[in-house]
Coordinates of C-alpha atoms in Angstrom, one line a residue:
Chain R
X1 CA 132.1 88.8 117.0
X2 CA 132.0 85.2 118.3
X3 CA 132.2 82.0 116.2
X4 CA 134.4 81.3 113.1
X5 CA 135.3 83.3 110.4
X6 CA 131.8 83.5 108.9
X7 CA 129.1 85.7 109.9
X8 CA 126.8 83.7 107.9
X9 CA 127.1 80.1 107.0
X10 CA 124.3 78.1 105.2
X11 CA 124.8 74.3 104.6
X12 CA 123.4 72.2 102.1
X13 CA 119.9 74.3 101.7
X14 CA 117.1 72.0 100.1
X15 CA 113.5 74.1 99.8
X16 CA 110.6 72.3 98.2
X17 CA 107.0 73.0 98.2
X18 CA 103.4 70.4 97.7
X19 CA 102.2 70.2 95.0
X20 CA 98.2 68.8 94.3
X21 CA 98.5 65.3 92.3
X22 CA 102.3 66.1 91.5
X23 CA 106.2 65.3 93.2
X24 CA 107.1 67.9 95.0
X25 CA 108.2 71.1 93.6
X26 CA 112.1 71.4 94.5
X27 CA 113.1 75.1 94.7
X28 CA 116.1 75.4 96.2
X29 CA 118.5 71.8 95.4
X30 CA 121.5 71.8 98.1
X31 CA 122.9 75.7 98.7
X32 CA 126.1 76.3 100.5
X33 CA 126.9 80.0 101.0
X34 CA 129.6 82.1 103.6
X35 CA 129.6 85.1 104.0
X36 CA 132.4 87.0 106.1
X37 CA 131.7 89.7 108.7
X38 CA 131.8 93.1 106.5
X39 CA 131.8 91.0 103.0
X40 CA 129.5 92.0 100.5
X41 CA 128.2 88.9 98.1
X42 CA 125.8 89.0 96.0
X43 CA 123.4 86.3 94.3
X44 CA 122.7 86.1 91.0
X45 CA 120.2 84.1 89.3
X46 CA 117.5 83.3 86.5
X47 CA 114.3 84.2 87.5
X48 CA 111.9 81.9 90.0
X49 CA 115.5 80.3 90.5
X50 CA 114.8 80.8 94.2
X51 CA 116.3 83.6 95.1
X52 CA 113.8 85.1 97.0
X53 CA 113.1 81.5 98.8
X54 CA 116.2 81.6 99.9
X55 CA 116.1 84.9 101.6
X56 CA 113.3 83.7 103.7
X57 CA 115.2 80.7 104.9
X58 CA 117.9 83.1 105.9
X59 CA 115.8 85.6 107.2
X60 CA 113.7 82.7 109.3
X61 CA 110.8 83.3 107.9
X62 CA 110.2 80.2 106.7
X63 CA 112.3 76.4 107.6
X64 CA 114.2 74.9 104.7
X65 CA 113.5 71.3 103.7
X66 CA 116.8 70.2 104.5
X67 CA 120.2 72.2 105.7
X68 CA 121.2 74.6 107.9
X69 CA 121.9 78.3 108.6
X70 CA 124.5 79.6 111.1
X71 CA 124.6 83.2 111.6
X72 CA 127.7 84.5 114.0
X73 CA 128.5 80.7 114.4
X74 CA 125.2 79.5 115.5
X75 CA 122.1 77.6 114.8
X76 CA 119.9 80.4 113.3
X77 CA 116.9 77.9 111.3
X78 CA 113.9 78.8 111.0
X79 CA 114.0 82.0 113.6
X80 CA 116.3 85.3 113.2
X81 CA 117.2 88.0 116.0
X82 CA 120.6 88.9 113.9
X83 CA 119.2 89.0 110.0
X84 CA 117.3 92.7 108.8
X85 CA 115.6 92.0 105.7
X86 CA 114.8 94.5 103.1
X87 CA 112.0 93.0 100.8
X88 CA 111.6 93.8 96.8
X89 CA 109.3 96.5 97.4
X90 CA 109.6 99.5 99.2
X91 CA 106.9 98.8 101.8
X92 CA 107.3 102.4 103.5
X93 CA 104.1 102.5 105.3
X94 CA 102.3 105.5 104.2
X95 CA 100.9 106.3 107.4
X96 CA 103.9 106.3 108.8
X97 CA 106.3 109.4 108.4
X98 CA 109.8 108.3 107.0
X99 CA 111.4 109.1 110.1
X100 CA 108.4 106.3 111.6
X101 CA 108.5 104.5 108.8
X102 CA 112.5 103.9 109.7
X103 CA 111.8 103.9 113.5
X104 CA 109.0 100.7 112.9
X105 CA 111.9 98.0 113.6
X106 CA 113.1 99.8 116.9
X107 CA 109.5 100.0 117.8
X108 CA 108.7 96.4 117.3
X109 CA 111.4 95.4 119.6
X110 CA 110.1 97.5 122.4
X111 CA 111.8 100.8 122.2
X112 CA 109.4 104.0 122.3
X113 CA 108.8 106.1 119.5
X114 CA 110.4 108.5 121.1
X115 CA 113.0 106.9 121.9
X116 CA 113.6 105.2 118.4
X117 CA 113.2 108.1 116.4
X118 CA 116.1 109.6 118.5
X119 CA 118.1 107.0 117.3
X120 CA 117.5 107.2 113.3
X121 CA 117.5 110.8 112.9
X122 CA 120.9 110.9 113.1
X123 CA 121.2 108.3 110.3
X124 CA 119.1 110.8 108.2
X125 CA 122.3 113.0 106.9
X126 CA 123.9 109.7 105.8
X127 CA 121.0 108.3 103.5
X128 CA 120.7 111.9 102.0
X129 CA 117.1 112.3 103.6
X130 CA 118.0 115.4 105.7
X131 CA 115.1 117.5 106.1
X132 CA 112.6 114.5 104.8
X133 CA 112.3 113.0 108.4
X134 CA 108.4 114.3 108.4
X135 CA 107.0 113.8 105.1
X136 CA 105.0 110.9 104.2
X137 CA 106.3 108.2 101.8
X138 CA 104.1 109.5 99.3
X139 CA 106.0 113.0 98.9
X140 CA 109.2 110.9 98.3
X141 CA 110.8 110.0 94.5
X142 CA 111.4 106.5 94.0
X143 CA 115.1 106.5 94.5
X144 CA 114.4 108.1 97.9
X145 CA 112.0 105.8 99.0
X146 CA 114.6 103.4 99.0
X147 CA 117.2 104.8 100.8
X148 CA 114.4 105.2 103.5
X149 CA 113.7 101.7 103.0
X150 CA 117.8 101.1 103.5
X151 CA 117.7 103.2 106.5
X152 CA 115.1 101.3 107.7
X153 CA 116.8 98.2 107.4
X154 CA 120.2 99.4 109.1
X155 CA 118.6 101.2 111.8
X156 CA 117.3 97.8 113.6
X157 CA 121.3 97.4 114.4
X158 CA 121.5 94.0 112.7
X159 CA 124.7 92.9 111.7
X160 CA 123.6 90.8 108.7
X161 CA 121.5 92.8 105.8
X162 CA 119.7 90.9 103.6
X163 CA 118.7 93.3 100.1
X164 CA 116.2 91.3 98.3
X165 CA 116.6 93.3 94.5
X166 CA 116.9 96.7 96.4
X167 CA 116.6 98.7 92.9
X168 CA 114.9 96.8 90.7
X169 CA 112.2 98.7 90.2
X170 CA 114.0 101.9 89.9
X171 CA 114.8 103.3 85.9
X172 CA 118.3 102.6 84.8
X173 CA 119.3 106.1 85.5
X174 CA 118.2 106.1 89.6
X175 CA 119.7 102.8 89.5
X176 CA 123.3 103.3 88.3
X177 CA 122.7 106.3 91.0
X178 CA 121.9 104.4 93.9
X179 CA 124.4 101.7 92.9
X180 CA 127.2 104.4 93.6
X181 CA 125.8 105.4 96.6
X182 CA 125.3 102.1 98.0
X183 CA 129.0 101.5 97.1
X184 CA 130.1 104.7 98.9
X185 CA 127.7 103.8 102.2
X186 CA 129.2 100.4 102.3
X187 CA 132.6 101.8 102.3
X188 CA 132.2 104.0 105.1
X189 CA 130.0 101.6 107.5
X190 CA 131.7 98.1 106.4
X191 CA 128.1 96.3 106.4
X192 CA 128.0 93.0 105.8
X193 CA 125.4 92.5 103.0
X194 CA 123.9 89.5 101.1
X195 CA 122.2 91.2 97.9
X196 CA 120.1 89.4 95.4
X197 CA 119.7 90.9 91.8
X198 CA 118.9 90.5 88.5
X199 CA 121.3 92.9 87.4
X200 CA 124.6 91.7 86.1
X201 CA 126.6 94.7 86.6
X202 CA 124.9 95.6 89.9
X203 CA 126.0 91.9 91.3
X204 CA 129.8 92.9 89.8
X205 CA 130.1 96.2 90.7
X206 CA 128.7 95.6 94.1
X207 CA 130.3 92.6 95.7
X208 CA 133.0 90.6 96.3
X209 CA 131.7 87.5 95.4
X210 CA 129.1 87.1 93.2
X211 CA 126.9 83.1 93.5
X212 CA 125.4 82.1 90.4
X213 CA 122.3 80.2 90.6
X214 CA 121.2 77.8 88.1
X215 CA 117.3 77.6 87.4
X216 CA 115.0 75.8 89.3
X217 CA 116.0 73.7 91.3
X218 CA 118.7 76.2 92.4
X219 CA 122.0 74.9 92.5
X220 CA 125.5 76.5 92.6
X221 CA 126.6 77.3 89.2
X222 CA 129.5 79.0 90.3
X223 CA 131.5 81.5 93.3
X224 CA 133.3 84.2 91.2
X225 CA 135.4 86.4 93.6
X226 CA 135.3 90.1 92.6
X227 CA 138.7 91.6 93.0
X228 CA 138.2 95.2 91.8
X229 CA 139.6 97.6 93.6
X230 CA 137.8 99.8 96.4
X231 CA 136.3 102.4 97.0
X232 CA 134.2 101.8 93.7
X233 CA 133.3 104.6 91.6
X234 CA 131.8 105.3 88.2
X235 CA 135.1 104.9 87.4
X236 CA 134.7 101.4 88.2
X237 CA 132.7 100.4 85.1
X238 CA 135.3 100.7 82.7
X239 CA 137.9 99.0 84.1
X240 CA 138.7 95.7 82.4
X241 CA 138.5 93.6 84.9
X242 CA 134.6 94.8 85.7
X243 CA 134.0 93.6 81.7
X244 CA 135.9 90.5 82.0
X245 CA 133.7 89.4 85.7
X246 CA 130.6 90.5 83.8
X247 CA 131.5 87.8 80.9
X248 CA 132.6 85.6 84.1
X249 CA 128.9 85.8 85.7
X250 CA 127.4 85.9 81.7
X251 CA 128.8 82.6 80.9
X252 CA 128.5 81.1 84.5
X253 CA 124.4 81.6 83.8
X254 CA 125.1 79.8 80.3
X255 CA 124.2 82.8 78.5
X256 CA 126.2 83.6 75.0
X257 CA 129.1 86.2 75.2
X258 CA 128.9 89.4 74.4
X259 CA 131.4 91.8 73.0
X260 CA 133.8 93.0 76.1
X261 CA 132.7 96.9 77.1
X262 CA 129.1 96.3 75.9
X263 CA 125.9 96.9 79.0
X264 CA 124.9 93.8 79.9
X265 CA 122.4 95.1 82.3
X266 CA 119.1 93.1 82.4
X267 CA 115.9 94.7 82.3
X268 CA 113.5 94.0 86.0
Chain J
X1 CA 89.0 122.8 101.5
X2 CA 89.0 126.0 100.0
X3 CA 86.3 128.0 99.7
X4 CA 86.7 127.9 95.7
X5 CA 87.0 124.0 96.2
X6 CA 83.8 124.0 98.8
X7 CA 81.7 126.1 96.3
X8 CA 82.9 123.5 92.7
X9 CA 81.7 120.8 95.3
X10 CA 78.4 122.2 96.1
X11 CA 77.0 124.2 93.4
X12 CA 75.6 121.2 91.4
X13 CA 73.7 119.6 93.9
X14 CA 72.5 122.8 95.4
X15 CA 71.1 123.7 92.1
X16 CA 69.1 120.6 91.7
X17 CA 67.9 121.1 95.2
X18 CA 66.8 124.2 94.1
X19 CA 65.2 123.1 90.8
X20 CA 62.9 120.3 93.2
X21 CA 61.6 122.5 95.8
X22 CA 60.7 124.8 93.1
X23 CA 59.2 122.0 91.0
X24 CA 57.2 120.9 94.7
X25 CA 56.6 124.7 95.1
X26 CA 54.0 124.8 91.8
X27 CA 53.0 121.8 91.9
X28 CA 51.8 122.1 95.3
X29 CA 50.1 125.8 94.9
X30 CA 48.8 125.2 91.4
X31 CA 48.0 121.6 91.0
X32 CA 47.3 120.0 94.4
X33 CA 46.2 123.2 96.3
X34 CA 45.9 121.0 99.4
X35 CA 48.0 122.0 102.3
X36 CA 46.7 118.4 104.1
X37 CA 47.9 116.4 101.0
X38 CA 51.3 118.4 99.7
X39 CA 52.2 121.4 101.7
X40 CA 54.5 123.9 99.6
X41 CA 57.5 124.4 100.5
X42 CA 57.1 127.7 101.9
X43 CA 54.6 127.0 103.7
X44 CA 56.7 123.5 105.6
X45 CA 59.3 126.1 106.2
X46 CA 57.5 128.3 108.1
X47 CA 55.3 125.8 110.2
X48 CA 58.9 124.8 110.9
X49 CA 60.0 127.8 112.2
X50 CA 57.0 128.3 114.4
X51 CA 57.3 125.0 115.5
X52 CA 61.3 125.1 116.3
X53 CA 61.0 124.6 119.9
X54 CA 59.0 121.3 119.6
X55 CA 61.4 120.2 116.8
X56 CA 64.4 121.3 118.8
X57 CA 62.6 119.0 122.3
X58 CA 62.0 116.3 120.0
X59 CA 65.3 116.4 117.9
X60 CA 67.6 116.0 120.7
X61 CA 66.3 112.9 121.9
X62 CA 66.8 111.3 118.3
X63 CA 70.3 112.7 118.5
X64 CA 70.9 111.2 121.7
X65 CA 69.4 107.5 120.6
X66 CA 71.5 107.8 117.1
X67 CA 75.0 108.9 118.8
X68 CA 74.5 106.4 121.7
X69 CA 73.7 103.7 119.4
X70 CA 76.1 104.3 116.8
X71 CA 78.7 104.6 119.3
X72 CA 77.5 100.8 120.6
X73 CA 78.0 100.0 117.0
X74 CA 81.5 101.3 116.6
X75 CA 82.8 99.3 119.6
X76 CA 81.0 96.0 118.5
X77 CA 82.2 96.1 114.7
X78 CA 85.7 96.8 116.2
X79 CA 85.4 93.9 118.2
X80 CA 84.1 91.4 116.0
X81 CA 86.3 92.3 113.1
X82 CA 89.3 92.2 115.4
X83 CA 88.0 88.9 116.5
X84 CA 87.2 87.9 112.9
X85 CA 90.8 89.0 111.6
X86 CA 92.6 86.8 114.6
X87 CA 90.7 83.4 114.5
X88 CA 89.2 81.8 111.5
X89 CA 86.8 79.7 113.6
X90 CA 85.6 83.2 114.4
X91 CA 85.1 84.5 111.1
X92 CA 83.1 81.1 109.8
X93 CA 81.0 81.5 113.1
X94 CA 80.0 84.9 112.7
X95 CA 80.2 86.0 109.5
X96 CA 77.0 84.4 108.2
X97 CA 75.3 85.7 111.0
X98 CA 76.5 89.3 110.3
X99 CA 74.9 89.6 106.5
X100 CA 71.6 87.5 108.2
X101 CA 71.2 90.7 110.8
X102 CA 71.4 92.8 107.7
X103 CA 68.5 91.0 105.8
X104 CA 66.4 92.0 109.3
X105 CA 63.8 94.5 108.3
X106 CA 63.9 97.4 111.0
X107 CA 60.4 98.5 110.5
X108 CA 59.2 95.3 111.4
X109 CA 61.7 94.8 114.2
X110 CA 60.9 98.0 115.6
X111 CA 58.0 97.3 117.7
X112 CA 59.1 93.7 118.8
X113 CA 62.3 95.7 120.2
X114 CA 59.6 97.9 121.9
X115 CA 57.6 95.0 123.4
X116 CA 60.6 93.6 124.8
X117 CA 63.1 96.3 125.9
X118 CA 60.2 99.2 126.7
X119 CA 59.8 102.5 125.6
X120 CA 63.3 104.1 127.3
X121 CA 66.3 104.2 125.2
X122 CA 67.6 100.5 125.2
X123 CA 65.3 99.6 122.4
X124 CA 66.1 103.0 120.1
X125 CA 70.2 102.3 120.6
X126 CA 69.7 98.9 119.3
X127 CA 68.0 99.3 116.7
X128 CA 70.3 102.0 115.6
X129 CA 73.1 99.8 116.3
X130 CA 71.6 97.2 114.7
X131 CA 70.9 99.2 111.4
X132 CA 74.7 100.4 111.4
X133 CA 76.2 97.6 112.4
X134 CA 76.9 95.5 109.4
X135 CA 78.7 97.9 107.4
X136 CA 81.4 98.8 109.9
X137 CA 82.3 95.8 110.7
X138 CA 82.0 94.0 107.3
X139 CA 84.5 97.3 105.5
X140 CA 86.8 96.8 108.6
X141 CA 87.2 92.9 108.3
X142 CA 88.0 93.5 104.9
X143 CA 90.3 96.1 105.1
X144 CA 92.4 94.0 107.6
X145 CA 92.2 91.6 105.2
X146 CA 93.8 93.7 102.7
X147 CA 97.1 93.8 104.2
X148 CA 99.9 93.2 101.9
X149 CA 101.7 89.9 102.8
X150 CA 104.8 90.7 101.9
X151 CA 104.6 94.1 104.8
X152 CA 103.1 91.3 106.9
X153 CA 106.5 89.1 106.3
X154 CA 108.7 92.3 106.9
X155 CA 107.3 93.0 110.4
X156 CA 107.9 88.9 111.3
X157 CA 111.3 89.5 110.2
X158 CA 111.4 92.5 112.6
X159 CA 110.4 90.1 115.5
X160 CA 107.0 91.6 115.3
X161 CA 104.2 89.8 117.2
X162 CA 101.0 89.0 115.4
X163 CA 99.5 91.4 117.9
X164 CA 102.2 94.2 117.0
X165 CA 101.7 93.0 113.4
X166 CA 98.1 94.2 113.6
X167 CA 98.1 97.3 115.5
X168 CA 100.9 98.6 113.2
X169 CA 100.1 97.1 109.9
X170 CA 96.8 96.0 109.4
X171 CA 94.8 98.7 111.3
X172 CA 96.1 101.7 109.9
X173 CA 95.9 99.9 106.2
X174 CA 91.8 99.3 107.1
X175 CA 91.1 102.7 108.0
X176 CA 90.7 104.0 104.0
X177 CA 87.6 100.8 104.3
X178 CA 86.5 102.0 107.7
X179 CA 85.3 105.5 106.6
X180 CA 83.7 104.0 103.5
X181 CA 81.9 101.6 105.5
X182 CA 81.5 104.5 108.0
X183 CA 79.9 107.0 105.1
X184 CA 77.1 103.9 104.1
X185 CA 76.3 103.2 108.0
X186 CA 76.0 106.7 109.3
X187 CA 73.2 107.3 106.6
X188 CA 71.2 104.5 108.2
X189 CA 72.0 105.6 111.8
X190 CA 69.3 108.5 112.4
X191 CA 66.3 106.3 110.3
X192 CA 66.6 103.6 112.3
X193 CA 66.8 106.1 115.3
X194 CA 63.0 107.1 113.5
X195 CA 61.9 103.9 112.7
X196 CA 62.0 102.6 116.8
X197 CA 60.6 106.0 117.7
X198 CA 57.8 105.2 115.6
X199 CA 57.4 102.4 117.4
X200 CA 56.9 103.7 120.9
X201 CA 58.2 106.6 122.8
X202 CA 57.6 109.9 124.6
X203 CA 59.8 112.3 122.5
X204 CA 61.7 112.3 119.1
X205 CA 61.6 112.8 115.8
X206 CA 59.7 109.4 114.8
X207 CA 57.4 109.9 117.5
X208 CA 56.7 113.6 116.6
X209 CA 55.6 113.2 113.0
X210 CA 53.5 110.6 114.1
X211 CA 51.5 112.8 115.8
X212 CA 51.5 115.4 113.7
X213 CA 50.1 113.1 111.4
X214 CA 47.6 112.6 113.4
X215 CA 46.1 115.7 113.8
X216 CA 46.8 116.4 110.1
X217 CA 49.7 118.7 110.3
X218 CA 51.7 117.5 107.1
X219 CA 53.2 120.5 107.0
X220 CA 55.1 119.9 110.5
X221 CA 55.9 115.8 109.1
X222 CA 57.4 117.7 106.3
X223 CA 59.5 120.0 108.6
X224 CA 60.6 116.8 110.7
X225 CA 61.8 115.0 107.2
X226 CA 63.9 118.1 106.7
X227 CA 65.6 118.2 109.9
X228 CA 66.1 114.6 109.4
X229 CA 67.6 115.0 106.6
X230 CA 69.9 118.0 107.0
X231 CA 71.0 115.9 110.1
X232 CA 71.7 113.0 107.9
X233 CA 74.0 115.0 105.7
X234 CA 76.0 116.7 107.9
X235 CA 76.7 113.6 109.9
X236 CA 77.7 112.3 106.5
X237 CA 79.9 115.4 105.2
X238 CA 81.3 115.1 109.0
X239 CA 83.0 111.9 108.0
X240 CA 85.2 113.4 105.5
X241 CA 86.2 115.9 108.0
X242 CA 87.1 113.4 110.4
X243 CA 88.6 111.1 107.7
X244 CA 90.7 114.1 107.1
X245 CA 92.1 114.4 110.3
X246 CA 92.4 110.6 111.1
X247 CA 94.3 109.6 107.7
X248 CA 96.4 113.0 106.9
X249 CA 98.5 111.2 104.4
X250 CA 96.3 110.3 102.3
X251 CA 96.2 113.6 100.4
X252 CA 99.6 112.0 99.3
X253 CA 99.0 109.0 97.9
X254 CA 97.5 108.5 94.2
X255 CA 94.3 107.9 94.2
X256 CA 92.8 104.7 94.4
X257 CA 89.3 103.0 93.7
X258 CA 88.7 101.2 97.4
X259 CA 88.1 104.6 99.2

């Protein structure tokens, strides 16, 4: 690792898009975020609070009005070798085996199929999708669709992983499940992850810094630095620190208290 | 397919087959009584069979025309939809043009193709390529199309070129639109095989019932409609087949309405 402390820096991120007959519509209003190598943050924000735009800066799929990203200490606007994104949904192809499906980044930059599958399937025993390396995303349950998505994600050797609302879409029950496992994968292979949720105790129990957007146009609303100790279990949740950050993020989004101990989790 | 499956697909059809030739067969030997007029049935059938080894000389030729002019079709639509899919300029240009080449009446192009290209094979292959044309490459334009642009922002994030974006992404999503185009051209491809044969030529199927009509065997015309059509059918049925073995995991997805 070269560069400074941070594996990803973004300065002073301004996104707006045209509007017909109107001022501009600003999305994203002066972001900072850093992000050290093997930290996980996560953001946290209302919804259309730019989130999502803000993932394509960083991922360089699209150029910011204004600001700069740095990725491993350098200039990384607007295009992205070091950045693997995992979008909202799935997006398995289902043409594609999952072992294909996982192999596509690998591919795209030039390696044979052959030759990239030989370097997932050993990642198969890890994601819990031993045996599944054949099968076609539509023989897989939702929660295993996205740990092939994960696998995916990890297997283009990135060091940056950008999880655009990994579980959203998953009922609460898959969810608190892959939550755990997430928490246990990032504990073995220290990944350094930028998630964005929706879900209050996802962003708590997941990170160690949670940014709180404000709505549109995103600004900062606060950095709350999540000490709970690690590994992270299910044991986790009823600590009460984990309630007291949850009321931390709660009234950083301007929301009303609730009572300590009570879910807080937002529906998708 | 099972054999259970193949016989819960076929049995309704079959039936009403059954129930029409039947319905032909009386009206032909009770009310008509005119072989020249309405042959029955029976009567096709057996002419038929006598007659194999002219319908067999004169079949393969049609065969030859469709599956050489469909095959011209298949690279074009490829083409232009590709072509269509990369350039806008290209779309806007041809686009129009594709629908007007479907409002062209093959009957009446028939014998101008004739005129122009003789009596070989060019003139057959184009106007089975013509006839076929449209469909293809209108359901694979589409389908490309279709692509989800949020899979088409994943693979940019992978580095993907917008070559590698299409080969990857946007061809194997149009293939579902390909066989339905596929299942609506093929059932034009051997008529418009007919049609220029009707026009001009030395041996097919077009050619042979006009001749049989001529000397007033309308029994044999009959026996050419039905190879035509048994042809038609299996050429169609063979594009589930192949869809089968083209798009195997599609058996596991949920159904959906564009296929």
């Amino acid at each position: 690792m070269t560069g400074g402390a941070f594996l990803l820096e973004a300065r002073a991120l301004v996104q707006q898009f045209p509007r017909t007959g109107q001022q501009p519509l600003r999305v994203l209003d002066g972001i900072d975020l850093a992000v050290r190598p093997g930290e996980f943050a996560a953001i946290i924000g209302p919804s259309g609070s730019g989130k999502s735009t803000l993932f394509n800066i960083i991922a360089g799929l699209d150029r910011p009005a204004g600001g700069e990203v740095r990725i491993d200490g350098r200039v990384a606007t607007g295009h992205n070798e070091l950045v693997s994104y995992m979008p909202q949904k799935d997006l398995l192809f289902p043409w594609r085996t999952i072992q294909d499906n996982a192999a596509l980044g690998l591919e795209v930059q030039g390696v044979s199929r052959r030759a990239a599958r030989e370097r997932v399937r050993p990642l198969f025993a890890d994601f819990g999708l031993d045996g599944f390396e054949r099968s076609y995303p539509g023989q897989l349950s939702g929660g295993m669709r996205q740990r092939a998505a994960l696998l995916r994600t990890v297997a283009m050797g990135r060091p940056l992983l950008l999880l655009d609302e990994p579980f959203g879409a998953l009922d609460s029950l898959t969810r608190t499940q892959m939550q755990l496992w997430l928490a246990g994968m990032w504990q073995r292979h220290g990944w350094t992850v930028l998630l964005v949720t929706h879900d209050i105790r996802e962003a708590v129990f997941l990170a160690d810094s949670v940014y709180v957007f404000t709505p549109r146009p995103a600004r900062l609303a606060a950095r709350i630095v999540v000490s709970l100790p690690r590994p992270r279990t299910a044991q986790t949740f009823l600590l009460p620190e984990f309630a007291a950050r949850e009321q931390e993020v709660l009234g950083a989004l301007g929301l009303p208290a609730q009572e300590p101990g009570r879910s807080s989790t937002e529906a998708p | 397919m099972t054999a259970r499956r193949l016989w819960r697909t076929l049995w309704p059809p079959l039936l009403v087959a059954v129930a029409v030739v039947a319905g032909w067969q009386l009206v032909a030997q009770f009310a008509i009584r005119d072989a020249q007029v309405l042959p029955e049935p029976s009567q096709v059938v057996s002419a038929g069979w006598r007659a194999r080894g002219d319908l067999w000389q004169n079949t393969v030729p049609t065969l030859r025309e469709t599956a050489t002019g469909f095959a011209l079709s298949f690279a074009l639509s490829w083409l232009i939809a590709t072509a269509m899919d990369f350039s806008d300029a290209a779309r806007r240009a041809v686009y129009p043009l594709l629908v007007a080449s479907q409002t062209v009446p093959v009957i009446a192009i028939a014998p101008l193709f004739v005129v122009v290209f003789g009596f070989q094979l060019l003139p057959k292959v184009l106007l089975v390529a013509l006839a076929t044309f449209f469909p293809l490459a209108a359901a694979l334009a589409e389908g490309f199309a279709a692509a989800d642009g949020d899979a088409m922002r994943l693979l940019r994030s992978m580095g993907a070129s917008r070559w590698q974006a299409f080969v990857k992404v946007r061809v194997p999503g149009a293939l579902p639109f390909f066989f339905t185009g596929l299942r609506v051209s093929i059932t034009y491809a051997i008529g418009g095989a007919v049609f220029a044969e009707y026009a001009g030529a030395e041996y097919g199927l077009g050619i042979y019932m006009q001749r049989m009509q001529g000397v007033f065997r309308i029994d044999l015309v009959f026996a050419a409609i039905v190879v035509i059509a048994v042809l038609s059918v299996l050429l169609f049925a063979s594009t589930y087949a192949l869809e089968r073995l083209v798009t195997p995991w599609r058996r596991y997805e949920p159904r959906r309405g564009e296929g």
